[in-house]
Coordinates of C-alpha atoms in Angstrom, one line a residue:
M1 CA 0.0 0.0 0.0
T2 CA 1.5 3.3 -1.0
T3 CA 1.6 6.2 1.3
P4 CA -0.3 9.3 0.1
T5 CA 1.9 12.2 -0.7
R6 CA 1.2 15.8 0.3
T7 CA 1.4 18.2 -2.6
R8 CA 3.4 21.4 -2.1
R9 CA 2.0 24.8 -3.2
T10 CA 3.3 25.5 -6.7
T11 CA 1.7 28.9 -7.2
P12 CA 2.9 32.0 -5.4
A13 CA 1.5 32.5 -1.9
P14 CA -1.4 34.9 -1.8
H15 CA -0.5 38.3 -0.4
S16 CA -3.3 40.8 -1.0
S17 CA -6.4 41.0 1.1
A18 CA -8.7 39.8 -1.7
E19 CA -6.3 36.9 -2.5
L20 CA -6.1 35.8 1.1
I21 CA -9.8 35.9 1.6
R22 CA -10.3 33.8 -1.5
A23 CA -7.6 31.3 -0.3
E24 CA -9.6 30.7 2.9
A25 CA -12.8 29.6 1.2
P26 CA -11.9 26.0 0.1
V27 CA -9.9 25.1 3.2
L28 CA -11.7 26.7 6.2
A29 CA -15.1 25.7 7.7
H30 CA -17.6 28.5 7.1
N31 CA -18.5 29.0 10.8
Y32 CA -17.9 32.8 10.7
H33 CA -18.9 35.7 8.4
P34 CA -16.0 38.1 9.0
L35 CA -15.7 41.6 7.5
P36 CA -13.5 41.6 4.4
V37 CA -10.4 42.9 6.1
V38 CA -7.2 40.9 6.6
I39 CA -5.2 42.1 9.6
A40 CA -1.4 41.5 9.6
R41 CA -0.2 43.8 12.4
A42 CA -1.5 45.5 15.5
E43 CA -0.6 47.7 18.4
G44 CA -2.7 49.3 21.1
A45 CA -6.1 50.2 19.7
W46 CA -4.9 50.0 16.0
V47 CA -4.7 47.2 13.5
E48 CA -3.1 47.3 10.0
D49 CA -4.1 45.1 7.0
V50 CA -1.8 43.5 4.6
E51 CA -1.9 46.5 2.3
G52 CA -0.8 48.8 5.2
R53 CA -4.3 50.4 5.8
R54 CA -4.8 51.2 9.5
Y55 CA -8.1 50.7 11.4
L56 CA -9.2 51.7 14.9
D57 CA -10.4 48.5 16.6
L58 CA -13.7 49.0 18.3
L59 CA -14.4 45.3 18.9
A60 CA -11.2 44.3 20.8
G61 CA -11.7 40.6 20.2
Y62 CA -15.2 40.6 21.9
S63 CA -13.4 41.9 25.0
A64 CA -10.4 39.5 24.7
L65 CA -8.2 42.5 24.0
N66 CA -9.3 44.8 26.9
F67 CA -5.7 46.0 27.2
G68 CA -5.2 46.5 23.5
H69 CA -3.1 44.7 21.0
R70 CA 0.4 43.7 22.3
H71 CA 0.3 45.5 25.6
P72 CA 4.0 45.7 26.6
A73 CA 3.5 44.3 30.1
L74 CA 1.7 41.3 28.7
T75 CA 4.0 40.6 25.8
A76 CA 7.0 40.9 28.1
A77 CA 5.4 38.3 30.5
A78 CA 4.8 36.0 27.6
H79 CA 8.3 36.4 26.1
H80 CA 9.9 35.8 29.5
Q81 CA 7.9 32.7 30.1
L82 CA 8.4 31.3 26.5
D83 CA 12.1 31.3 27.3
R84 CA 11.6 29.2 30.5
L85 CA 8.6 26.8 30.4
T86 CA 5.4 26.6 28.4
L87 CA 3.6 23.4 29.3
T88 CA 3.9 20.6 31.9
S89 CA 0.2 19.4 31.9
R90 CA -1.4 19.1 35.3
A91 CA 0.4 15.8 35.9
F92 CA 3.1 17.9 37.5
H93 CA 3.2 21.2 39.5
H94 CA 4.8 24.3 38.0
D95 CA 6.1 27.5 39.6
R96 CA 3.6 29.9 38.1
L97 CA 0.3 28.4 39.0
A98 CA 0.0 29.2 42.7
G99 CA 0.8 32.9 42.2
F100 CA -1.7 33.2 39.3
A101 CA -4.5 31.5 41.4
E102 CA -3.8 33.6 44.5
G103 CA -3.8 36.8 42.6
L104 CA -7.0 36.1 40.7
A105 CA -8.8 35.0 43.9
Q106 CA -7.7 38.1 45.7
L107 CA -8.8 40.3 42.8
T108 CA -12.3 38.8 42.7
G109 CA -12.9 38.1 46.4
L110 CA -13.4 34.4 45.9
D111 CA -11.6 31.4 47.4
M112 CA -10.5 28.9 44.8
V113 CA -9.7 28.8 41.1
L114 CA -10.2 26.1 38.5
P115 CA -8.1 27.2 35.5
M116 CA -9.3 26.2 32.0
N117 CA -8.7 27.6 28.5
T118 CA -11.7 28.8 26.7
G119 CA -14.9 30.5 27.9
A120 CA -17.0 27.6 26.8
E121 CA -14.8 25.2 28.9
A122 CA -15.3 27.5 31.9
V123 CA -19.1 27.3 31.5
E124 CA -19.1 23.5 31.0
S125 CA -16.9 23.2 34.0
A126 CA -19.2 25.3 36.1
I127 CA -22.2 23.2 35.0
K128 CA -20.4 20.0 36.2
V129 CA -19.4 21.6 39.5
A130 CA -22.9 22.9 40.1
R131 CA -24.5 19.5 39.5
K132 CA -21.9 17.8 41.7
W133 CA -22.5 20.3 44.5
A134 CA -26.2 19.8 44.2
Y135 CA -25.9 16.1 44.8
E136 CA -23.2 16.1 47.5
V137 CA -24.1 19.3 49.4
K138 CA -27.7 20.3 48.7
G139 CA -29.0 16.7 48.6
V140 CA -30.7 16.7 45.2
A141 CA -31.6 13.2 44.0
R142 CA -29.2 11.7 41.6
D143 CA -29.4 12.9 38.0
Q144 CA -32.3 15.3 38.8
A145 CA -30.4 18.6 39.2
T146 CA -31.6 21.5 37.1
I147 CA -30.0 24.8 36.2
V148 CA -32.0 28.0 35.4
V149 CA -30.7 30.2 32.5
A150 CA -31.9 33.3 30.8
A151 CA -33.3 33.6 27.3
E152 CA -31.1 35.3 24.7
N153 CA -28.1 34.1 26.6
F154 CA -24.7 33.4 25.0
H155 CA -22.4 31.1 27.0
G156 CA -20.6 29.3 24.2
R157 CA -21.0 26.9 21.4
T158 CA -20.8 23.4 22.8
T159 CA -23.8 21.1 22.3
T160 CA -24.7 21.3 26.0
I161 CA -24.6 25.1 25.9
V162 CA -26.5 25.6 22.6
G163 CA -29.1 23.3 23.9
F164 CA -30.3 25.9 26.3
S165 CA -29.8 28.8 23.8
S166 CA -32.9 30.6 22.4
D167 CA -31.0 31.5 19.2
D168 CA -32.2 29.1 16.6
T169 CA -29.1 29.7 14.4
A170 CA -27.0 28.3 17.3
R171 CA -29.3 25.4 18.0
A172 CA -30.8 24.2 14.7
G173 CA -29.3 20.9 13.5
F174 CA -27.2 20.1 16.6
G175 CA -29.6 18.1 18.7
P176 CA -30.4 16.0 20.7
F177 CA -29.6 18.3 23.6
T178 CA -28.6 17.7 27.2
P179 CA -31.6 17.9 29.6
G180 CA -31.7 19.7 32.9
F181 CA -32.1 23.4 32.0
R182 CA -34.9 25.8 32.4
V183 CA -35.0 29.0 30.4
V184 CA -36.7 32.1 31.7
P185 CA -36.8 35.7 30.4
F186 CA -33.7 37.9 31.3
N187 CA -34.4 40.7 33.8
D188 CA -37.5 39.0 35.1
L189 CA -37.2 38.1 38.8
A190 CA -40.8 36.8 39.1
A191 CA -40.2 34.3 36.3
L192 CA -36.9 33.3 37.8
E193 CA -38.4 32.7 41.2
A194 CA -41.2 30.6 39.6
A195 CA -38.6 28.4 37.9
I196 CA -36.5 27.6 41.0
D197 CA -37.4 24.6 43.0
E198 CA -35.8 21.9 45.2
T199 CA -34.0 20.4 42.2
T200 CA -32.3 23.7 41.2
A201 CA -28.5 23.5 41.5
A202 CA -27.8 27.0 40.1
V203 CA -28.9 30.1 38.2
L204 CA -26.5 30.8 35.4
I205 CA -26.7 34.3 33.9
E206 CA -24.6 37.0 32.2
P207 CA -24.8 40.1 34.3
I208 CA -24.9 42.0 31.0
Q209 CA -25.9 40.0 27.9
G210 CA -23.2 40.7 25.3
E211 CA -24.1 38.7 22.2
A212 CA -27.7 39.8 22.6
G213 CA -26.6 43.4 22.0
V214 CA -25.2 44.5 25.4
V215 CA -28.5 44.2 27.2
I216 CA -28.3 45.7 30.7
P217 CA -30.8 44.6 33.3
D218 CA -32.7 47.0 35.6
D219 CA -31.0 48.3 38.7
G220 CA -31.6 45.8 41.4
Y221 CA -31.9 42.7 39.2
L222 CA -28.5 41.2 40.1
T223 CA -29.2 41.9 43.8
G224 CA -32.6 40.1 43.3
V225 CA -30.9 37.1 41.7
R226 CA -28.4 37.0 44.6
N227 CA -31.3 37.1 47.2
L228 CA -33.4 34.5 45.4
T229 CA -30.6 32.0 45.0
R230 CA -29.6 32.5 48.6
R231 CA -33.1 31.9 49.9
A232 CA -33.6 28.9 47.6
G233 CA -30.2 27.4 48.6
C234 CA -28.9 27.2 45.1
L235 CA -25.8 28.7 43.4
F236 CA -25.6 32.0 41.6
I237 CA -23.2 31.6 38.6
A238 CA -22.2 34.8 37.0
D239 CA -20.7 34.5 33.5
E240 CA -18.4 37.5 33.2
I241 CA -16.4 36.1 30.3
Q242 CA -17.2 39.2 28.2
S243 CA -18.4 41.7 30.9
G244 CA -15.6 41.2 33.4
L245 CA -12.0 42.5 33.9
G246 CA -12.6 46.2 33.6
R247 CA -14.9 46.4 30.6
T248 CA -17.9 48.0 32.4
G249 CA -15.9 50.5 34.5
R250 CA -15.6 48.1 37.4
T251 CA -13.5 44.9 37.8
L252 CA -16.7 42.9 37.4
A253 CA -20.1 43.8 36.2
V254 CA -21.7 42.5 39.4
D255 CA -19.6 45.1 41.3
H256 CA -22.1 47.7 40.1
E257 CA -24.5 46.2 42.6
S258 CA -21.9 45.0 45.1
V259 CA -23.0 41.4 44.5
V260 CA -20.7 38.5 45.1
P261 CA -21.8 35.3 43.2
D262 CA -21.1 31.8 44.4
V263 CA -19.3 31.0 41.1
L264 CA -17.7 33.4 38.7
L265 CA -16.6 32.6 35.2
L266 CA -13.8 34.6 33.5
G267 CA -12.1 34.3 30.2
K268 CA -11.3 36.4 27.1
A269 CA -9.4 39.4 28.6
L270 CA -7.8 37.0 31.2
G271 CA -5.5 35.9 28.4
G272 CA -4.5 39.4 27.4
G273 CA -5.2 38.7 23.8
I274 CA -2.2 36.4 23.7
V275 CA -3.3 33.0 24.8
P276 CA -6.7 31.5 25.7
V277 CA -7.2 31.5 29.4
S278 CA -10.4 31.0 31.4
A279 CA -11.2 30.2 35.0
V280 CA -14.0 29.1 37.3
L281 CA -13.8 30.9 40.6
A282 CA -15.9 29.9 43.6
R283 CA -16.3 29.6 47.3
R284 CA -14.2 26.8 48.8
E285 CA -17.2 24.6 49.7
V286 CA -18.3 24.8 46.0
L287 CA -15.1 24.0 44.1
G288 CA -14.1 21.7 47.0
V289 CA -16.5 19.1 45.6
L290 CA -14.0 18.2 42.8
R291 CA -11.6 15.4 43.6
P292 CA -8.5 14.2 41.6
G293 CA -9.5 12.6 38.3
E294 CA -13.1 14.0 38.2
H295 CA -12.2 16.9 35.9
G296 CA -9.2 18.2 34.1
S297 CA -7.5 19.9 31.1
T298 CA -4.1 19.3 29.6
F299 CA -3.5 23.0 28.9
G300 CA -5.6 24.4 31.8
G301 CA -3.4 26.6 34.0
N302 CA -0.3 26.0 31.8
P303 CA 2.8 28.1 32.7
L304 CA 2.4 30.4 29.7
A305 CA -1.2 31.0 30.5
A306 CA -0.5 31.5 34.2
A307 CA 2.3 34.0 33.4
V308 CA 0.1 36.1 31.1
G309 CA -2.9 35.8 33.4
S310 CA -0.8 37.0 36.4
A311 CA 0.3 40.0 34.4
V312 CA -3.4 40.8 33.6
V313 CA -4.2 40.6 37.3
D314 CA -1.4 43.0 38.0
L315 CA -2.7 45.5 35.5
L316 CA -6.2 45.4 37.0
A317 CA -4.9 45.6 40.6
T318 CA -3.9 49.2 39.9
G319 CA -7.5 50.2 39.1
E320 CA -6.3 52.3 36.1
F321 CA -8.2 50.4 33.5
Q322 CA -11.5 50.3 35.5
R323 CA -11.2 54.1 35.9
R324 CA -10.5 54.6 32.2
A325 CA -13.5 52.5 31.2
A326 CA -15.7 54.5 33.5
E327 CA -14.5 57.9 32.4
L328 CA -14.3 57.2 28.7
G329 CA -17.6 55.3 29.0
E330 CA -19.3 58.6 29.7
V331 CA -17.8 60.0 26.5
L332 CA -19.1 57.1 24.6
R333 CA -22.6 57.4 26.1
T334 CA -22.7 61.1 25.4
G335 CA -21.6 60.6 21.8
L336 CA -24.2 57.9 21.2
A337 CA -27.0 60.0 22.9
A338 CA -26.3 62.8 20.4
L339 CA -27.0 60.3 17.5
A340 CA -30.3 59.2 18.9
G341 CA -32.9 59.6 16.2
R342 CA -30.3 60.3 13.6
G343 CA -29.8 56.8 12.3
I344 CA -29.9 54.9 15.6
T345 CA -33.1 53.9 17.3
G346 CA -31.5 53.2 20.7
F347 CA -28.5 52.1 22.5
R348 CA -27.3 50.5 25.8
A349 CA -24.0 51.3 27.3
R350 CA -22.0 50.6 30.4
G351 CA -18.3 51.5 30.6
L352 CA -16.6 51.0 27.3
W353 CA -19.3 48.7 26.0
A354 CA -22.3 49.5 24.0
G355 CA -24.9 47.9 21.8
V356 CA -26.2 50.4 19.2
D357 CA -29.5 49.7 17.3
I358 CA -29.4 50.9 13.7
D359 CA -32.6 52.2 12.2
P360 CA -33.5 49.4 9.7
A361 CA -34.9 52.1 7.4
I362 CA -31.4 53.2 6.6
A363 CA -29.2 50.1 6.8
T364 CA -28.5 46.8 8.5
G365 CA -25.9 46.4 11.2
R366 CA -23.7 44.6 8.7
E367 CA -23.9 47.4 6.2
I368 CA -23.0 50.0 8.9
S369 CA -20.1 47.8 9.9
E370 CA -18.8 47.6 6.4
R371 CA -19.2 51.4 5.9
L372 CA -17.3 52.0 9.1
M373 CA -14.6 49.7 7.9
D374 CA -14.2 51.9 4.8
E375 CA -13.8 54.9 7.2
G376 CA -11.0 53.0 9.1
V377 CA -13.1 51.8 12.1
L378 CA -13.8 48.2 12.9
V379 CA -17.0 47.1 14.7
K380 CA -19.2 44.0 14.4
D381 CA -22.9 43.5 14.0
T382 CA -25.2 41.1 15.9
H383 CA -28.8 40.1 15.4
G384 CA -29.2 42.0 12.2
A385 CA -29.8 45.6 13.3
T386 CA -27.3 46.0 16.2
I387 CA -23.6 46.9 16.2
R388 CA -21.4 46.3 19.2
L389 CA -18.8 48.7 20.4
A390 CA -16.1 47.4 22.8
P391 CA -12.9 49.4 22.2
P392 CA -9.7 48.5 24.1
L393 CA -9.6 50.1 27.5
T394 CA -6.3 51.7 26.3
I395 CA -8.1 53.9 23.7
T396 CA -7.6 57.6 24.0
R397 CA -10.3 60.3 24.2
E398 CA -9.2 61.6 20.8
E399 CA -9.4 58.1 19.2
L400 CA -12.8 57.6 20.7
D401 CA -14.1 61.0 19.5
S402 CA -12.8 60.2 16.1
A403 CA -14.6 56.9 16.0
L404 CA -17.9 58.5 17.1
A405 CA -17.4 61.1 14.3
S406 CA -17.0 58.3 11.8
L407 CA -20.2 56.7 13.0
E408 CA -22.0 60.0 12.7
K409 CA -20.7 60.3 9.2
V410 CA -21.7 56.9 7.9
L411 CA -25.2 57.3 9.5
G412 CA -25.5 60.6 7.7
Q413 CA -24.5 59.0 4.4
S414 CA -27.1 56.2 4.9
S415 CA -30.1 58.4 5.7

């Protein structure tokens, strides 16, 4: 039997944006619909395509780049660690893990850390932990534990997670789905209370729903969730993978109501835009239900991830980025308010994070995103008529003002 040979590329490698985009089509799964820009370099709040055109990045990797592209403290931590040790697996200890976990626990006010890699892994891990806690601590009958979630949620793309999504694009064609979840409207405490019973292990929500269009609940909602879960004897799991780590003007979005969840999920910005890093943080009696062999991850908490994650914690410990997000967030809110009725039908903003609803009479969210790209500003649409703004927390007032001026310009061109 002959061994198949791999053919080498005989034509010149593509180099223009158009050529590179065409080259992707036959070899990449079509799970995304990106804007037609091919980024080759980046620094701070700016990216540059292969032709050398520069763009102001107002998406920041869906909050993964909270500290901008190639923040010097984060790249220095990564370079230093790359020269020492990158991976051991959790079969052995390494010298960066304890410091990372201690710093992250101190930053968030929780006791223990379960390091993982991606946001979806953190959510899946929290589901496992909540169920095990329900059986071993709460006393729920075996295999009867339920978890209450909010409609319009986005917690990831695994089959378990899309099974409790209300987005048909995420669900359709991927069943059958894992049972044990109850879906209630977001921002509805009465519906939440009605859904909780003696089988409820946890309530899992995003304090601000990002993918849904930066949907911010009423004041008091998070406090209500905390009170309901405490009275019912179930866990409050806060998914802060997008909303956390400075994005909203506080370290965590739950900090706006001084709420401490039982379980906290972090990711995206925790890796500094360099490596995927996520974590489940919880009270000791919750994460303490895990025993050796019951859960794991080869790369979870690896030395490179721990080094970068520790540098992220150090940046946040100063409070500088939380303050910047709060102060510049007022600039963002004021600028968007001035555009109300002039091409946008509404917006929701907290810190440097906003969902902007485009008047469908003038354009779709995708069309506005493409027109902003032509003006040198990158954003991304969601749910047809909404664009999301999530600039790096390192953006300057002048850069933010320029981006808002570009938005005003393209809205004016579209009307």
